[in-house]
């Protein structure tokens, strides 16, 4: 059985063939047309057909199309996706009309969690939080075996809880949101600041005048650089501040950490101990496991497909 999963991002749209076991095959990409919804549907329809064709799958064998979108998705409607310029667009109706297929759509963070829950790290768990450290911080929750949606399916914006009082502005209009301090972008900013502070330091030398990237940072860390270790520690403290809030609110049995930087054991490994030492009740309350996501970059596509896989 073949399904198509769509990961709709602000820069590009990825479409992949996924089978009923959650295995990903061929993937195609297109540039996201911002704002113009009819054009977006045309681009997505063409992308789906191109993906199936290049994968050698006859169009009639595609069982359904599932899409993850960056924003609020209520039923069949994408109600608010500001990065795409979509407001109350009838996504399911229009894409199923264009493709002739069964179509479903969900919030992208929820889709990533569905992929982990059905086929990845969170398989078999009834209480899971998924936290994705990327440009911002995405959160999604399964409580007592059900995906949390909230009123208008607008819940799960844990990246916008306030964790400090430093007056740093967030895109959402408030100040000091968790994602300002715990996103992958924040770690990159901290690394760049370290290069400024220590122009003769190991990180500055390894990045050789180029903009410092995550891989270079973790390389300097692996070589035992003390300043990098300090930067990582401060970053982890800020990540843990939010994780403890989430653990206290939802008491997940498992926290799945997504986003490329969470594949780094030096970042991830201490988090479980730190979270459990600080959540309410300490050892007297159930232990919270912290683990890396299985799918990383493909989670959006596989999770999109999960919406239509029976
Ligand atoms: Zn915010």
Short mmCIF file of C-alpha atoms and ligand atoms in Angstrom, two decimals:
data_model
loop_
_atom_site.label_atom_id
_atom_site.label_comp_id
_atom_site.label_asym_id
_atom_site.label_seq_id
_atom_site.Cartn_x
_atom_site.Cartn_y
_atom_site.Cartn_z
CA UNK A 1 0.00 0.00 0.00
CA UNK A 2 1.33 3.43 -0.94
CA UNK A 3 0.51 6.80 0.59
CA UNK A 4 1.91 10.27 0.02
CA UNK A 5 3.09 12.38 2.93
CA UNK A 6 3.52 16.15 2.57
CA UNK A 7 5.66 18.36 4.78
CA UNK A 8 4.67 21.93 3.99
CA UNK A 9 7.24 24.44 5.19
CA UNK A 10 7.70 28.16 4.79
CA UNK A 11 10.56 27.62 2.31
CA UNK A 12 9.83 24.32 0.61
CA UNK A 13 7.25 21.56 0.34
CA UNK A 14 8.49 17.97 0.55
CA UNK A 15 6.46 15.05 -0.72
CA UNK A 16 7.38 11.43 -0.06
CA UNK A 17 6.03 7.96 -0.71
CA UNK A 18 5.29 6.14 2.55
CA UNK A 19 4.10 2.55 2.92
CA UNK A 20 1.77 1.16 5.61
CA UNK A 21 4.78 0.35 7.82
CA UNK A 22 5.85 4.00 7.86
CA UNK A 23 8.85 3.38 5.60
CA UNK A 24 9.77 6.32 3.45
CA UNK A 25 10.63 5.94 -0.23
CA UNK A 26 11.13 8.52 -2.92
CA UNK A 27 11.02 12.24 -1.92
CA UNK A 28 10.45 15.28 -4.17
CA UNK A 29 10.56 18.99 -3.32
CA UNK A 30 9.04 22.23 -4.56
CA UNK A 31 9.41 25.87 -3.55
CA UNK A 32 6.50 27.04 -1.38
CA UNK A 33 4.35 29.71 -3.05
CA UNK A 34 3.52 32.09 -0.19
CA UNK A 35 0.11 33.70 0.17
CA UNK A 36 -1.56 32.51 -3.02
CA UNK A 37 -3.57 29.45 -1.94
CA UNK A 38 -4.91 28.35 -5.37
CA UNK A 39 -1.34 28.39 -6.73
CA UNK A 40 -0.17 26.41 -3.71
CA UNK A 41 -2.80 23.73 -4.38
CA UNK A 42 -1.72 23.54 -8.03
CA UNK A 43 1.95 23.22 -7.02
CA UNK A 44 1.13 20.55 -4.41
CA UNK A 45 -1.03 18.57 -6.86
CA UNK A 46 1.80 18.58 -9.43
CA UNK A 47 4.35 17.67 -6.76
CA UNK A 48 2.26 14.69 -5.63
CA UNK A 49 1.90 13.38 -9.17
CA UNK A 50 5.60 13.92 -9.90
CA UNK A 51 6.57 12.04 -6.72
CA UNK A 52 4.39 9.04 -7.60
CA UNK A 53 5.63 9.03 -11.21
CA UNK A 54 9.30 9.19 -10.24
CA UNK A 55 8.76 6.47 -7.64
CA UNK A 56 7.21 4.28 -10.34
CA UNK A 57 3.82 4.09 -8.60
CA UNK A 58 0.69 4.30 -10.81
CA UNK A 59 -1.52 7.20 -9.67
CA UNK A 60 -4.47 4.88 -9.00
CA UNK A 61 -2.34 2.97 -6.46
CA UNK A 62 -1.91 6.05 -4.22
CA UNK A 63 -4.27 5.34 -1.29
CA UNK A 64 -4.35 8.80 0.22
CA UNK A 65 -2.45 12.04 0.80
CA UNK A 66 -1.69 13.42 4.26
CA UNK A 67 -0.11 16.80 4.93
CA UNK A 68 1.52 18.56 7.85
CA UNK A 69 1.21 22.35 7.82
CA UNK A 70 2.98 24.91 10.04
CA UNK A 71 0.04 26.47 11.83
CA UNK A 72 -3.37 25.85 13.34
CA UNK A 73 -5.35 23.15 11.61
CA UNK A 74 -8.96 22.64 12.63
CA UNK A 75 -10.50 19.60 10.95
CA UNK A 76 -10.17 20.05 7.19
CA UNK A 77 -9.33 23.76 7.36
CA UNK A 78 -5.95 25.41 7.88
CA UNK A 79 -7.18 28.27 10.02
CA UNK A 80 -3.93 30.12 10.70
CA UNK A 81 -0.55 29.53 9.04
CA UNK A 82 1.15 32.89 9.01
CA UNK A 83 4.42 31.61 7.45
CA UNK A 84 2.41 30.43 4.44
CA UNK A 85 -0.01 33.37 4.36
CA UNK A 86 -2.95 30.95 4.72
CA UNK A 87 -5.96 32.00 6.77
CA UNK A 88 -9.04 29.74 6.87
CA UNK A 89 -8.18 27.87 3.68
CA UNK A 90 -10.19 24.72 2.77
CA UNK A 91 -7.10 22.57 2.24
CA UNK A 92 -8.70 19.12 2.26
CA UNK A 93 -11.57 20.07 -0.06
CA UNK A 94 -9.32 21.77 -2.63
CA UNK A 95 -6.52 19.21 -2.67
CA UNK A 96 -8.89 16.23 -2.87
CA UNK A 97 -10.71 17.94 -5.74
CA UNK A 98 -7.40 18.47 -7.58
CA UNK A 99 -5.94 15.03 -6.91
CA UNK A 100 -9.06 12.85 -6.73
CA UNK A 101 -7.63 11.32 -3.54
CA UNK A 102 -8.58 11.05 0.11
CA UNK A 103 -6.75 13.95 1.79
CA UNK A 104 -6.10 14.87 5.43
CA UNK A 105 -4.16 17.71 7.03
CA UNK A 106 -2.75 18.34 10.51
CA UNK A 107 -0.44 20.67 12.38
CA UNK A 108 3.18 19.81 11.54
CA UNK A 109 4.33 19.37 15.17
CA UNK A 110 1.38 17.05 15.81
CA UNK A 111 2.25 15.11 12.63
CA UNK A 112 5.85 14.67 13.80
CA UNK A 113 4.56 13.29 17.09
CA UNK A 114 2.13 10.95 15.27
CA UNK A 115 5.07 9.57 13.25
CA UNK A 116 7.06 8.91 16.45
CA UNK A 117 4.01 7.44 18.20
CA UNK A 118 3.06 5.07 15.44
CA UNK A 119 6.42 4.05 14.03
CA UNK A 120 9.25 5.59 16.09
CA UNK A 121 10.58 6.36 19.58
CA UNK A 122 7.17 6.81 21.20
CA UNK A 123 5.63 3.53 20.02
CA UNK A 124 3.66 1.92 22.86
CA UNK A 125 3.54 5.02 25.10
CA UNK A 126 0.24 6.60 26.22
CA UNK A 127 1.68 9.82 27.62
CA UNK A 128 4.20 11.57 25.40
CA UNK A 129 5.44 15.10 24.84
CA UNK A 130 7.36 15.88 21.69
CA UNK A 131 9.63 18.91 21.70
CA UNK A 132 11.33 20.02 18.50
CA UNK A 133 14.27 22.41 18.71
CA UNK A 134 14.51 24.18 15.36
CA UNK A 135 14.15 27.81 14.28
CA UNK A 136 11.64 27.95 17.13
CA UNK A 137 10.51 25.35 19.65
CA UNK A 138 7.59 23.13 18.64
CA UNK A 139 5.59 21.10 21.13
CA UNK A 140 2.92 18.42 20.81
CA UNK A 141 1.29 16.17 23.37
CA UNK A 142 -0.35 12.78 23.67
CA UNK A 143 -2.19 12.50 26.98
CA UNK A 144 -3.84 9.25 28.10
CA UNK A 145 -3.56 7.83 24.59
CA UNK A 146 -5.02 10.82 22.73
CA UNK A 147 -3.45 13.61 20.75
CA UNK A 148 -4.23 16.91 22.50
CA UNK A 149 -5.86 19.46 20.18
CA UNK A 150 -7.62 21.97 22.42
CA UNK A 151 -10.29 24.45 21.45
CA UNK A 152 -10.11 25.16 17.71
CA UNK A 153 -7.18 22.70 17.67
CA UNK A 154 -5.00 25.63 18.68
CA UNK A 155 -3.24 24.19 21.75
CA UNK A 156 0.30 22.89 22.06
CA UNK A 157 2.24 26.13 21.66
CA UNK A 158 4.63 25.38 24.49
CA UNK A 159 7.42 27.31 22.79
CA UNK A 160 5.61 30.48 23.81
CA UNK A 161 5.61 30.01 27.56
CA UNK A 162 7.58 32.69 29.34
CA UNK A 163 10.64 31.34 31.16
CA UNK A 164 12.70 34.45 31.94
CA UNK A 165 12.47 38.13 32.65
CA UNK A 166 15.09 39.68 30.38
CA UNK A 167 12.81 41.61 28.05
CA UNK A 168 13.78 39.80 24.85
CA UNK A 169 11.04 40.16 22.23
CA UNK A 170 9.44 37.11 20.64
CA UNK A 171 7.72 36.98 17.22
CA UNK A 172 4.45 36.27 19.00
CA UNK A 173 4.41 39.74 20.57
CA UNK A 174 5.30 38.72 24.12
CA UNK A 175 8.70 38.67 25.79
CA UNK A 176 11.07 35.94 26.99
CA UNK A 177 9.29 32.96 25.45
CA UNK A 178 10.99 29.58 25.85
CA UNK A 179 11.78 29.35 22.14
CA UNK A 180 13.98 32.46 22.29
CA UNK A 181 16.29 30.58 24.66
CA UNK A 182 15.87 26.91 23.74
CA UNK A 183 15.68 26.82 19.93
CA UNK A 184 18.52 25.55 17.75
CA UNK A 185 18.78 29.16 16.53
CA UNK A 186 19.52 30.24 20.10
CA UNK A 187 22.38 27.73 20.40
CA UNK A 188 23.77 29.04 17.12
CA UNK A 189 23.55 32.65 18.39
CA UNK A 190 25.35 31.66 21.58
CA UNK A 191 28.09 29.96 19.57
CA UNK A 192 28.46 33.06 17.36
CA UNK A 193 28.73 35.22 20.48
CA UNK A 194 31.46 32.93 21.82
CA UNK A 195 33.45 33.37 18.59
CA UNK A 196 33.17 37.16 19.05
CA UNK A 197 34.23 36.91 22.68
CA UNK A 198 37.15 34.57 22.05
CA UNK A 199 38.51 35.26 18.56
CA UNK A 200 41.56 33.08 19.28
CA UNK A 201 39.52 30.27 20.86
CA UNK A 202 39.06 26.77 19.43
CA UNK A 203 35.59 27.45 18.04
CA UNK A 204 36.78 30.57 16.21
CA UNK A 205 39.73 28.65 14.76
CA UNK A 206 37.60 25.69 13.66
CA UNK A 207 35.03 27.91 11.96
CA UNK A 208 37.83 29.74 10.14
CA UNK A 209 36.06 33.08 9.74
CA UNK A 210 32.87 31.42 8.45
CA UNK A 211 29.55 31.69 10.22
CA UNK A 212 29.72 29.09 12.98
CA UNK A 213 27.35 26.13 12.48
CA UNK A 214 26.07 23.44 14.82
CA UNK A 215 28.45 20.75 13.60
CA UNK A 216 31.50 22.93 14.22
CA UNK A 217 30.23 23.74 17.69
CA UNK A 218 29.82 20.07 18.59
CA UNK A 219 33.24 19.30 17.12
CA UNK A 220 34.87 21.91 19.36
CA UNK A 221 32.93 20.44 22.25
CA UNK A 222 34.14 16.93 21.42
CA UNK A 223 37.70 18.25 21.45
CA UNK A 224 37.13 19.27 25.05
CA UNK A 225 36.81 23.05 24.64
CA UNK A 226 35.85 24.48 28.05
CA UNK A 227 34.14 27.62 26.71
CA UNK A 228 31.91 25.53 24.44
CA UNK A 229 31.07 23.28 27.37
CA UNK A 230 29.97 26.35 29.33
CA UNK A 231 27.80 27.57 26.43
CA UNK A 232 26.19 24.14 26.13
CA UNK A 233 25.51 23.99 29.86
CA UNK A 234 23.73 27.37 29.86
CA UNK A 235 21.70 26.29 26.83
CA UNK A 236 20.74 23.00 28.50
CA UNK A 237 19.62 24.87 31.62
CA UNK A 238 17.20 26.91 29.49
CA UNK A 239 15.95 23.82 27.64
CA UNK A 240 15.38 22.06 30.96
CA UNK A 241 13.46 25.03 32.42
CA UNK A 242 10.76 24.49 29.80
CA UNK A 243 10.91 20.70 29.96
CA UNK A 244 10.30 20.77 33.72
CA UNK A 245 7.27 23.04 33.21
CA UNK A 246 5.97 20.58 30.63
CA UNK A 247 6.68 17.57 32.85
CA UNK A 248 4.82 19.24 35.72
CA UNK A 249 1.86 20.12 33.49
CA UNK A 250 1.42 16.86 31.58
CA UNK A 251 3.60 14.26 33.36
CA UNK A 252 4.55 12.44 30.17
CA UNK A 253 6.19 9.04 30.54
CA UNK A 254 8.38 10.00 27.60
CA UNK A 255 9.68 13.26 26.17
CA UNK A 256 10.80 12.86 22.55
CA UNK A 257 13.31 15.47 21.44
CA UNK A 258 13.32 16.33 17.73
CA UNK A 259 15.41 18.65 15.60
CA UNK A 260 18.94 18.00 14.28
CA UNK A 261 20.81 19.16 17.38
CA UNK A 262 19.00 16.64 19.59
CA UNK A 263 20.80 13.83 17.76
CA UNK A 264 23.94 15.04 19.61
CA UNK A 265 24.40 12.86 22.73
CA UNK A 266 26.39 15.57 24.54
CA UNK A 267 23.32 17.78 24.35
CA UNK A 268 20.66 15.16 24.98
CA UNK A 269 22.16 12.72 27.49
CA UNK A 270 22.10 14.94 30.64
CA UNK A 271 18.53 16.18 30.09
CA UNK A 272 16.73 13.15 31.58
CA UNK A 273 18.62 13.42 34.86
CA UNK A 274 18.18 17.21 35.02
CA UNK A 275 14.43 17.03 34.34
CA UNK A 276 13.76 14.31 36.90
CA UNK A 277 15.82 16.05 39.56
CA UNK A 278 13.66 19.17 39.22
CA UNK A 279 10.09 18.06 38.49
CA UNK A 280 7.60 18.25 41.29
CA UNK A 281 7.85 15.36 43.70
CA UNK A 282 11.28 14.28 42.48
CA UNK A 283 11.72 10.53 42.86
CA UNK A 284 8.27 10.15 44.42
CA UNK A 285 6.53 10.90 41.12
CA UNK A 286 6.75 8.71 38.01
CA UNK A 287 10.05 8.92 36.13
CA UNK A 288 10.13 10.94 32.88
CA UNK A 289 12.22 9.41 30.09
CA UNK A 290 13.91 11.73 27.58
CA UNK A 291 14.97 10.35 24.21
CA UNK A 292 15.84 11.48 20.69
CA UNK A 293 13.29 11.34 17.87
CA UNK A 294 13.63 8.51 15.36
CA UNK A 295 12.76 10.36 12.20
CA UNK A 296 14.21 13.86 12.47
CA UNK A 297 13.92 15.52 9.04
CA UNK A 298 11.49 12.94 7.68
CA UNK A 299 9.05 13.13 10.60
CA UNK A 300 6.85 15.70 8.83
CA UNK A 301 6.41 13.54 5.73
CA UNK A 302 5.86 10.28 7.61
CA UNK A 303 3.57 12.02 10.12
CA UNK A 304 1.56 13.57 7.30
CA UNK A 305 1.10 10.12 5.81
CA UNK A 306 0.04 8.80 9.27
CA UNK A 307 -3.10 10.92 8.91
CA UNK A 308 -4.28 8.73 6.03
CA UNK A 309 -2.66 5.33 6.75
CA UNK A 310 -5.39 3.00 8.08
ZN1 LIG B 1 6.46 33.86 21.89
#
